[in-house]
Coordinates of C-alpha atoms in Angstrom, one line a residue:
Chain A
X24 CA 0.0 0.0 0.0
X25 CA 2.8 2.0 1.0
X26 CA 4.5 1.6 -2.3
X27 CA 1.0 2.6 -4.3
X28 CA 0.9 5.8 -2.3
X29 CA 4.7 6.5 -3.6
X30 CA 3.8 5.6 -6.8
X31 CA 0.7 7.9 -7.0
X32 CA 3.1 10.5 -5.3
X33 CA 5.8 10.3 -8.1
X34 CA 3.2 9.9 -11.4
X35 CA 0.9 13.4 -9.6
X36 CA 3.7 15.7 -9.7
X37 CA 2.9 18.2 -13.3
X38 CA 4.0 21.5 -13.0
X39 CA 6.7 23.9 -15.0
X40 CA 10.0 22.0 -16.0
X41 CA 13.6 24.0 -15.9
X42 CA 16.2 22.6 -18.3
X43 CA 18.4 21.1 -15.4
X44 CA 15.5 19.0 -14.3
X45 CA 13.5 17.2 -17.4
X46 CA 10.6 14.9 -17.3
X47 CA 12.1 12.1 -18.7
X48 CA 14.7 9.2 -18.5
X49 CA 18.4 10.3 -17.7
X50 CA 21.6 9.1 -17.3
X51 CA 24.6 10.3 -15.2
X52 CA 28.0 9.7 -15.3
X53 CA 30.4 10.6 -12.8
X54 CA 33.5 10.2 -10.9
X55 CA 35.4 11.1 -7.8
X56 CA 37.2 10.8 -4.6
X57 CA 36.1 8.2 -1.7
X58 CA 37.3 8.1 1.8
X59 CA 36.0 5.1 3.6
X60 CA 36.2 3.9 7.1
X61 CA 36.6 -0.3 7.9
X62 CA 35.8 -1.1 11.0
X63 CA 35.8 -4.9 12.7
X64 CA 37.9 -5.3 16.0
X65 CA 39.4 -1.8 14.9
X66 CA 39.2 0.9 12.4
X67 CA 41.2 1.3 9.1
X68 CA 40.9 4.6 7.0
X69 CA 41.4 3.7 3.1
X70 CA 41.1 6.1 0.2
X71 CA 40.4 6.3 -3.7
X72 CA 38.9 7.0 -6.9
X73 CA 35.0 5.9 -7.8
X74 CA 33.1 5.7 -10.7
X75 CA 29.1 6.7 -10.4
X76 CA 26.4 5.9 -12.8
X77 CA 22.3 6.7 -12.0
X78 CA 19.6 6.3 -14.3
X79 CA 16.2 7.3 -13.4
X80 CA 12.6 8.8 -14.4
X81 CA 12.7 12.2 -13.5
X82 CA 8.9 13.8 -12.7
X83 CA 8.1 16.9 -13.7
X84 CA 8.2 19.2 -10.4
X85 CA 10.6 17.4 -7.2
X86 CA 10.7 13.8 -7.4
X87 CA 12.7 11.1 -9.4
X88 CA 13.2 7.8 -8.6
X89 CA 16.4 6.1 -9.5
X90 CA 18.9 3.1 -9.7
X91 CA 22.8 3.8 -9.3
X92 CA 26.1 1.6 -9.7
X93 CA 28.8 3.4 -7.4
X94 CA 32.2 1.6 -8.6
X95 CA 34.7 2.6 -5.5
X96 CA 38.3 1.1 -5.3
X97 CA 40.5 1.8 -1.8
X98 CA 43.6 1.0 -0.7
X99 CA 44.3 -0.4 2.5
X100 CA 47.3 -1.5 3.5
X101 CA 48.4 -4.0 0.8
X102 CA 44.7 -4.9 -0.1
X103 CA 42.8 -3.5 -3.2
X104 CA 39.1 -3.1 -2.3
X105 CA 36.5 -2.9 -5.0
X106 CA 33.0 -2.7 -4.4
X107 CA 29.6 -1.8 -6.3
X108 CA 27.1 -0.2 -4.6
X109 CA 24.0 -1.3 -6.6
X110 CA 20.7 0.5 -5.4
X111 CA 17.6 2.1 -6.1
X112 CA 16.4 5.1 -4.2
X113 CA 14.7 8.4 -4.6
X114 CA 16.0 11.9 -5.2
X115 CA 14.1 15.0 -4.0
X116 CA 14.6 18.8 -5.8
X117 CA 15.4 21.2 -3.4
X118 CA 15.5 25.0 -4.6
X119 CA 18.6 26.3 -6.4
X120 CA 18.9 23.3 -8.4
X121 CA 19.8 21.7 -5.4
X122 CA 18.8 18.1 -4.8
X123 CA 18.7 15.7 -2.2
X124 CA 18.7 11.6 -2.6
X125 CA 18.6 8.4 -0.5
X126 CA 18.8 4.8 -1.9
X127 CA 19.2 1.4 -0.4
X128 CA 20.7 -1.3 -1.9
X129 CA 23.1 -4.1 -1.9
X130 CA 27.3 -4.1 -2.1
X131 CA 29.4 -6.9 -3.5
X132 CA 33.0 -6.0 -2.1
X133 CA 36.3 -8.1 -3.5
X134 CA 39.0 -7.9 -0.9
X135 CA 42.0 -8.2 -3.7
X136 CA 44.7 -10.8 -1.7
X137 CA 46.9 -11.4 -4.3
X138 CA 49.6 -9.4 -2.4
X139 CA 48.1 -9.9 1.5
X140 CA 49.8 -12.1 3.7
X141 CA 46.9 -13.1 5.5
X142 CA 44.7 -16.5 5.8
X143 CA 43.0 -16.2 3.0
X144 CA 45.8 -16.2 0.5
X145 CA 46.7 -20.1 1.5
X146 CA 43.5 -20.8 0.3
X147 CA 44.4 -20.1 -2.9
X148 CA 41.8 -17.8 -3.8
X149 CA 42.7 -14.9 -5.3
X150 CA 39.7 -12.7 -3.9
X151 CA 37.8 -12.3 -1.1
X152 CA 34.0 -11.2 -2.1
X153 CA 31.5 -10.4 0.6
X154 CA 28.3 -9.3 0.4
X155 CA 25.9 -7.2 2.3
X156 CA 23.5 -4.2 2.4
X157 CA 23.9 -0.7 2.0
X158 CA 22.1 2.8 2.3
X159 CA 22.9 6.2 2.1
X160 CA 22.4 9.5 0.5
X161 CA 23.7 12.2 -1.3
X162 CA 23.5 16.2 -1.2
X163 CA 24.2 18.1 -4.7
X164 CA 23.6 20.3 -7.5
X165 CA 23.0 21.1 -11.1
X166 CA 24.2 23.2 -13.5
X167 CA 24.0 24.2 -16.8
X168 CA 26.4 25.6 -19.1
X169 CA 25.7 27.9 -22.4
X170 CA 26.2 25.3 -24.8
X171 CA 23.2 23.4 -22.5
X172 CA 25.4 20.9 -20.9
X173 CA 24.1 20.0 -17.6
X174 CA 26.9 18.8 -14.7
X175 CA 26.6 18.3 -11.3
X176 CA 28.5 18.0 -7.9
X177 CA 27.6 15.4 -5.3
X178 CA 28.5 14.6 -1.6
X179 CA 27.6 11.6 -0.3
X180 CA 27.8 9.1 2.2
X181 CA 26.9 5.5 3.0
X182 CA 26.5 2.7 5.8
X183 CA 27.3 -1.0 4.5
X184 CA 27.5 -4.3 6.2
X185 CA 29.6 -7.0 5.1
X186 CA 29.7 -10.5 5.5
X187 CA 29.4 -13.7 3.7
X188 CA 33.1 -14.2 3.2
X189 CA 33.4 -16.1 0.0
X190 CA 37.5 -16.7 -1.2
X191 CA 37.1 -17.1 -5.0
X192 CA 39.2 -18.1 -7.9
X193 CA 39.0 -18.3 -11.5
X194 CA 39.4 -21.5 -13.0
X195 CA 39.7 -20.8 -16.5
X196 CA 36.6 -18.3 -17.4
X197 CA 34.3 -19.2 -14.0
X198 CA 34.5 -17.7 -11.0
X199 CA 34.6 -21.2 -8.3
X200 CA 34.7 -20.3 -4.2
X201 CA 36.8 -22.1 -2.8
X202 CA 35.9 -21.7 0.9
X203 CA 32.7 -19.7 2.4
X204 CA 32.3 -18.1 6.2
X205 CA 30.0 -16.3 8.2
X206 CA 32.8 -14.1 9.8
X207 CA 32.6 -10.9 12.1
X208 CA 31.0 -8.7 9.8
X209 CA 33.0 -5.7 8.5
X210 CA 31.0 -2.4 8.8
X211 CA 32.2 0.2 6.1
X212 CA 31.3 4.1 6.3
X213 CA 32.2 5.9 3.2
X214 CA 31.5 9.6 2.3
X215 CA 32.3 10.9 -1.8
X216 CA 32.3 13.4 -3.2
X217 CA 31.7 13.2 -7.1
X218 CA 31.8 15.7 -10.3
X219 CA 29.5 14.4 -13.2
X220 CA 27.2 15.4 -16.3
X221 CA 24.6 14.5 -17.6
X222 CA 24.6 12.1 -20.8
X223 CA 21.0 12.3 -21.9
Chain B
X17 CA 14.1 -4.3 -1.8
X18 CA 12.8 -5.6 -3.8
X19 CA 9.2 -4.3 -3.8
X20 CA 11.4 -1.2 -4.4
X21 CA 13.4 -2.5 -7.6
X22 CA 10.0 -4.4 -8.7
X23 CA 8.0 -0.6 -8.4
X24 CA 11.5 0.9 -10.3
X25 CA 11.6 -1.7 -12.9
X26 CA 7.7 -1.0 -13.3
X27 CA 8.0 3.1 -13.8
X28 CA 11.3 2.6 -16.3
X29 CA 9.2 0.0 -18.1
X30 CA 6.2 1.5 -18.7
X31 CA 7.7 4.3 -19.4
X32 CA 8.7 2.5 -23.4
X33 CA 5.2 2.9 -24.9
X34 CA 5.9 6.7 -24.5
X35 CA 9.6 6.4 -26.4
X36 CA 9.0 4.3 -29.8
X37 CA 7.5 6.7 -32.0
X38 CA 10.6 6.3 -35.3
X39 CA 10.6 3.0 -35.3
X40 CA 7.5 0.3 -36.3
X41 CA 6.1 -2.5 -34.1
X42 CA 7.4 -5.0 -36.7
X43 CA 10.7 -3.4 -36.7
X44 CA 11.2 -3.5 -33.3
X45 CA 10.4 -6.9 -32.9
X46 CA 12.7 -7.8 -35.8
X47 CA 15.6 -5.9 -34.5
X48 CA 15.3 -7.4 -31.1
X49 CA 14.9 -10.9 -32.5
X50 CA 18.6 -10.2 -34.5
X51 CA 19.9 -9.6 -31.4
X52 CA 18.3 -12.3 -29.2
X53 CA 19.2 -15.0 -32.2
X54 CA 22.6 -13.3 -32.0
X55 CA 22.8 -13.7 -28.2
X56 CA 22.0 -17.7 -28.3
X57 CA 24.6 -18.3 -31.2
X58 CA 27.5 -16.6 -29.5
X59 CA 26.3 -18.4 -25.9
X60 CA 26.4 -21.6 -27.6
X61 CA 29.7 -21.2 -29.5
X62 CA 31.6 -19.0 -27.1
X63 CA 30.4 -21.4 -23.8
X64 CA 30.5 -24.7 -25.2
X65 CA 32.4 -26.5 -22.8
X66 CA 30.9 -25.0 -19.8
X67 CA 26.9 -25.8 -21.2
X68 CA 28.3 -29.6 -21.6
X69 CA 29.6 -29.6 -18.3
X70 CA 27.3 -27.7 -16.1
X71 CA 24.2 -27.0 -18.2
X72 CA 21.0 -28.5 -18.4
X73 CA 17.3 -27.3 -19.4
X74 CA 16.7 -28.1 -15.7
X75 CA 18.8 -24.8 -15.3
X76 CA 17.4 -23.1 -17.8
X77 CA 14.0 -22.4 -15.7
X78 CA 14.9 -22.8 -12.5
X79 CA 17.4 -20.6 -13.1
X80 CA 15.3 -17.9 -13.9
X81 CA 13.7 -17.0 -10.8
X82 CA 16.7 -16.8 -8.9
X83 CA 18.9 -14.0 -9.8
X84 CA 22.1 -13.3 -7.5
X85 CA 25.0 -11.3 -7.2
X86 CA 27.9 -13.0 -8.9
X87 CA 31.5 -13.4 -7.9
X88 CA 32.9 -13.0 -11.5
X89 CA 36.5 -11.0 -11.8
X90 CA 36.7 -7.6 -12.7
X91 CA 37.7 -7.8 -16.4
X92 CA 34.1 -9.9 -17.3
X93 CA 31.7 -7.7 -14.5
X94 CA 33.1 -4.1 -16.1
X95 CA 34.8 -4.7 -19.1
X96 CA 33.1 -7.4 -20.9
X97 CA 30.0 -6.6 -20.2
X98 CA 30.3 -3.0 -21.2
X99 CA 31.7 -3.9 -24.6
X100 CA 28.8 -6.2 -25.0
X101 CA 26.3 -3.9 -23.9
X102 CA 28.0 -0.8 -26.4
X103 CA 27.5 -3.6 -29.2
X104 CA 23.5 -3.7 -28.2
X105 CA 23.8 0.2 -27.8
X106 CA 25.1 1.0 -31.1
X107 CA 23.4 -1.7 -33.3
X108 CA 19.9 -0.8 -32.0
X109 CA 21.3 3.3 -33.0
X110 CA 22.3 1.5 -36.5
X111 CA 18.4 0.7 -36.7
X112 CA 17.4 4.4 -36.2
X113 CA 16.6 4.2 -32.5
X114 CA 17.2 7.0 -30.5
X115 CA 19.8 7.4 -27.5
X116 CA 17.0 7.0 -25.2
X117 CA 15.7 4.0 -27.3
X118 CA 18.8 2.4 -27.9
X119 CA 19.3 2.7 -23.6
X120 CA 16.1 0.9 -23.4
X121 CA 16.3 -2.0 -25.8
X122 CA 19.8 -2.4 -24.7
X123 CA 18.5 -2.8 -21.1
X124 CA 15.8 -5.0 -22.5
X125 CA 18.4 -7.4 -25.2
X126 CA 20.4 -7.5 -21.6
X127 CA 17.7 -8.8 -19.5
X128 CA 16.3 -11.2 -21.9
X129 CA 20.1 -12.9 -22.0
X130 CA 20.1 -12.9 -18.5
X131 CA 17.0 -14.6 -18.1
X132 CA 16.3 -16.8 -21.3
X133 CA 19.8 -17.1 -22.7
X134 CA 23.0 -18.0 -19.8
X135 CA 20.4 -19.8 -17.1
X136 CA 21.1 -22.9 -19.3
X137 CA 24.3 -22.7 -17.2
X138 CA 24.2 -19.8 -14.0
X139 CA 22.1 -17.7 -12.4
X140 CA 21.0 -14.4 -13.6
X141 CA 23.3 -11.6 -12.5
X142 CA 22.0 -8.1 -11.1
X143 CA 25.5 -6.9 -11.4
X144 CA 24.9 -7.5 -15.3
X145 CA 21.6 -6.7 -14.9
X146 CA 22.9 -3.3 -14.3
X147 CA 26.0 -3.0 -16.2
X148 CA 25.8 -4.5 -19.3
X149 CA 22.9 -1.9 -20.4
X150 CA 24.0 1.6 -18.8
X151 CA 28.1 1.1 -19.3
X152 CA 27.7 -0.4 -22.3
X153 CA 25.4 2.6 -23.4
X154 CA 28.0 5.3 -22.6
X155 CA 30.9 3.0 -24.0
X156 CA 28.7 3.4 -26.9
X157 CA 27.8 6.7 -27.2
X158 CA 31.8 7.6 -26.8
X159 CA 32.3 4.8 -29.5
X160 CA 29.6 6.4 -31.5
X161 CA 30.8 10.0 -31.2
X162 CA 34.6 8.8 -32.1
X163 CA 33.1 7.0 -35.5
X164 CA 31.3 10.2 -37.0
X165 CA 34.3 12.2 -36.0
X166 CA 36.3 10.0 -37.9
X167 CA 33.7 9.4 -40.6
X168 CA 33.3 13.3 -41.0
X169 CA 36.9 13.7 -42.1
X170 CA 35.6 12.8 -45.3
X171 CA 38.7 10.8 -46.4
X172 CA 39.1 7.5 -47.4
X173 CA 41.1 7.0 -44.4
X174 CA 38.6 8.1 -41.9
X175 CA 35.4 6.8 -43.4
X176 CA 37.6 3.3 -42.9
X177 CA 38.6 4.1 -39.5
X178 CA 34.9 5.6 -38.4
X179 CA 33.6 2.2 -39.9
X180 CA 36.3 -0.3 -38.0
X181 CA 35.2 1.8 -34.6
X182 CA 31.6 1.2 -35.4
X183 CA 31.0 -1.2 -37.9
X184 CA 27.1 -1.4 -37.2
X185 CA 27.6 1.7 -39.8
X186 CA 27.4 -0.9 -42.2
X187 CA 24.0 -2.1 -41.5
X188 CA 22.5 1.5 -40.7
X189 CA 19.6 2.2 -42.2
X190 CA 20.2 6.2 -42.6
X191 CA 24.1 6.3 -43.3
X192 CA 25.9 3.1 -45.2
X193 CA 24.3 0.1 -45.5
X194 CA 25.5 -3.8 -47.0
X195 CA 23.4 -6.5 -48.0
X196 CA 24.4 -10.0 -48.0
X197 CA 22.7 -12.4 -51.1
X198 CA 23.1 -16.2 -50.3
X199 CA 23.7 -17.8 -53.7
X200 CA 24.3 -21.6 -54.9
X201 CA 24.2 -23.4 -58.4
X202 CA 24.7 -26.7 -57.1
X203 CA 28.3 -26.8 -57.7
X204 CA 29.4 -23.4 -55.7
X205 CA 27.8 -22.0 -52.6
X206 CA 28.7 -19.3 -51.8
X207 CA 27.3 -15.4 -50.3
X208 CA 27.3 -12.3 -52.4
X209 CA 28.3 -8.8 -50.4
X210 CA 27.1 -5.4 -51.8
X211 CA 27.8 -2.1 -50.2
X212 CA 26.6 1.2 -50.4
X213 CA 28.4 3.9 -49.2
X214 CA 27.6 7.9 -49.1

């Protein structure tokens, strides 16, 4: 019931559009710094470059709803993380051509070992993938240049929980796990900021 | 969760009967059907060994209502399957679609091999789910914007290139187009290839 009501909510909205916010389906691209916080028994700090995509319906007036891809890698210690934030959410226009947006979703995280000393590597796996839930938000803004191309800045921040170990290799072309534990889940706090445009 | 991805998938869907007005009905099944016939022939020749060892029609529907998040490497989640996707993105643009369109049907082609096509040996992916469709599209549209560059040169050299960056120019229905005539006597079989080009 509660999802008819947000669905009435989102297909009501009909009033002027401005050129930075188009009824329609869009896509974004963008890309930025990420500063994210492990903790388990302790905490570990690990920095790097992510890649954002969102594509949604924008309404006419405030509303859009949306699913996103945020590719992040970090470094920690001698451990590549990747993870995908894959989620769905909503984003609210605020005035300004400021906007406001939340979305839940769910994170597959490779721990890379190849160069980790720890348990995992004498496995023989070459990654670690867990898996877990996310949510977050994000706090930004459009603009538009004269030749009409529309770009944005983005803060954001997000909560994910990780567990599921899984320690993978490839053998040839498929992915086989090679061991799987319910561990100490690790709890992840990220905040980004990203610089993007708009592709259509 | 996925109430919330069920209600999304809903809004984007429906959203489809609003976005076809260039291209026919019958086209768009026809161009979908080229790619869905293209999907099975490269599944079966590219994953041959794996559908003997693992697959089964058993798979193929019990697969399909069971999608997860898959532990494949780097290389196939972003890389492959953003080439892949740019290949539905830019043939579907061949076929007059627009960028919107092309998004779409891409989205759509990538689904229907997720669900119909690989369950013969895993379970549907919502990483490639994702992926496939929106990187492939801007792949695409990069791929896409390098070719007419190249193409606009208007030299032998750079119609070539533009056509060896995008060669779904060759089966566009607006720019250049080919047409292949199978032909056999009874003693020679063989297939004859005419080009137009502007």
């Amino acid at each position: 019931m509660k999802f008819l009501l947000l669905i009435f909510l989102f297909l009501s909205s009909a009033h002027a559009q401005e050129r930075t916010w188009k009824e329609g389906l869009h896509l974004f691209l963008g890309g930025g710094l990420n500063l994210s916080n492990y903790h388990t028994t302790g905490d570990t700090l690990g920095s790097g470059l992510h890649f954002k995509t969102d594509f949604g319906y924008f309404f006419q007036e405030k509303w859009a709803i949306e699913s996103g891809s945020n590719v992040k890698f970090a470094k920690v210690h001698d451990t590549l993380i990747w993870d995908t934030l894959l989620t769905i959410g909503v984003r609210r226009r605020l005035r300004d051509n400021y906007y406001a947006r939340a979305f839940i979703g769910q994170a597959p995280t490779v721990f890379f070992t190849h160069d980790s000393p720890d348990l995992y590597k004498r496995s023989g796996s070459s990654r670690i993938l867990y898996s877990g839930p996310v949510i977050g938000g994000g706090y930004g803004k459009f603009y538009q240049t004269p030749d009409d191309t529309v770009w944005f800045w983005e803060i954001g921040g997000s909560f994910q929980k990780l567990d599921n170990a899984k320690g993978v290799r490839d053998k040839g072309t498929v992915p086989e796990v090679v061991f799987q534990t319910n561990r100490r889940a690790v709890e992840v706090y990220s905040a980004t900021f990203s610089v993007g445009i708009l592709v259509f | 969760m996925r109430c919330g991805l069920i209600i999304f998938l809903f809004v984007f869907l429906s959203r489809l009967s609003f976005a076809q007005e260039r291209v026919s009905s019958y086209e768009r099944m026809s161009n979908f059907g080229i790619v869905y016939g293209a999907q099975w022939t490269s599944y079966v020749l590219t994953q041959k060994p794996t559908i003997e060892k693992n697959g089964s029609l058993r798979n193929w529907y019990t697969n399909l209502g069971s999608p997860h998040f898959d532990n494949d490497s780097f290389d196939y989640n972003i890389f492959q399957h953003s080439l892949t996707g740019a290949a539905y993105f830019l043939f579907y643009r061949s076929r007059g679609y627009t960028k919107v369109d092309s998004f779409l049907w891409a989205f759509i082609s990538s689904a229907a091999f997720e669900f119909t096509v690989e369950t013969v040996t895993e379970r549907p992916s919502w990483q490639d789910l994702y992926q496939t469709p929106v990187y492939g599209t801007i792949l695409g549209m990069g791929v896409e914007k390098l070719s007419d560059t190249l193409y606009e040169t208007n030299t032998w050299w750079g119609k070539t290139l533009g056509t060896v960056v995008n060669p779904f120019r060759l089966i566009s229905k607006k720019k250049d187009s080919v047409t292949f005539m199978p032909y056999s006597d009874g003693k020679v079989t063989g297939v004859t290839i005419s080009g137009s080009f502007e």
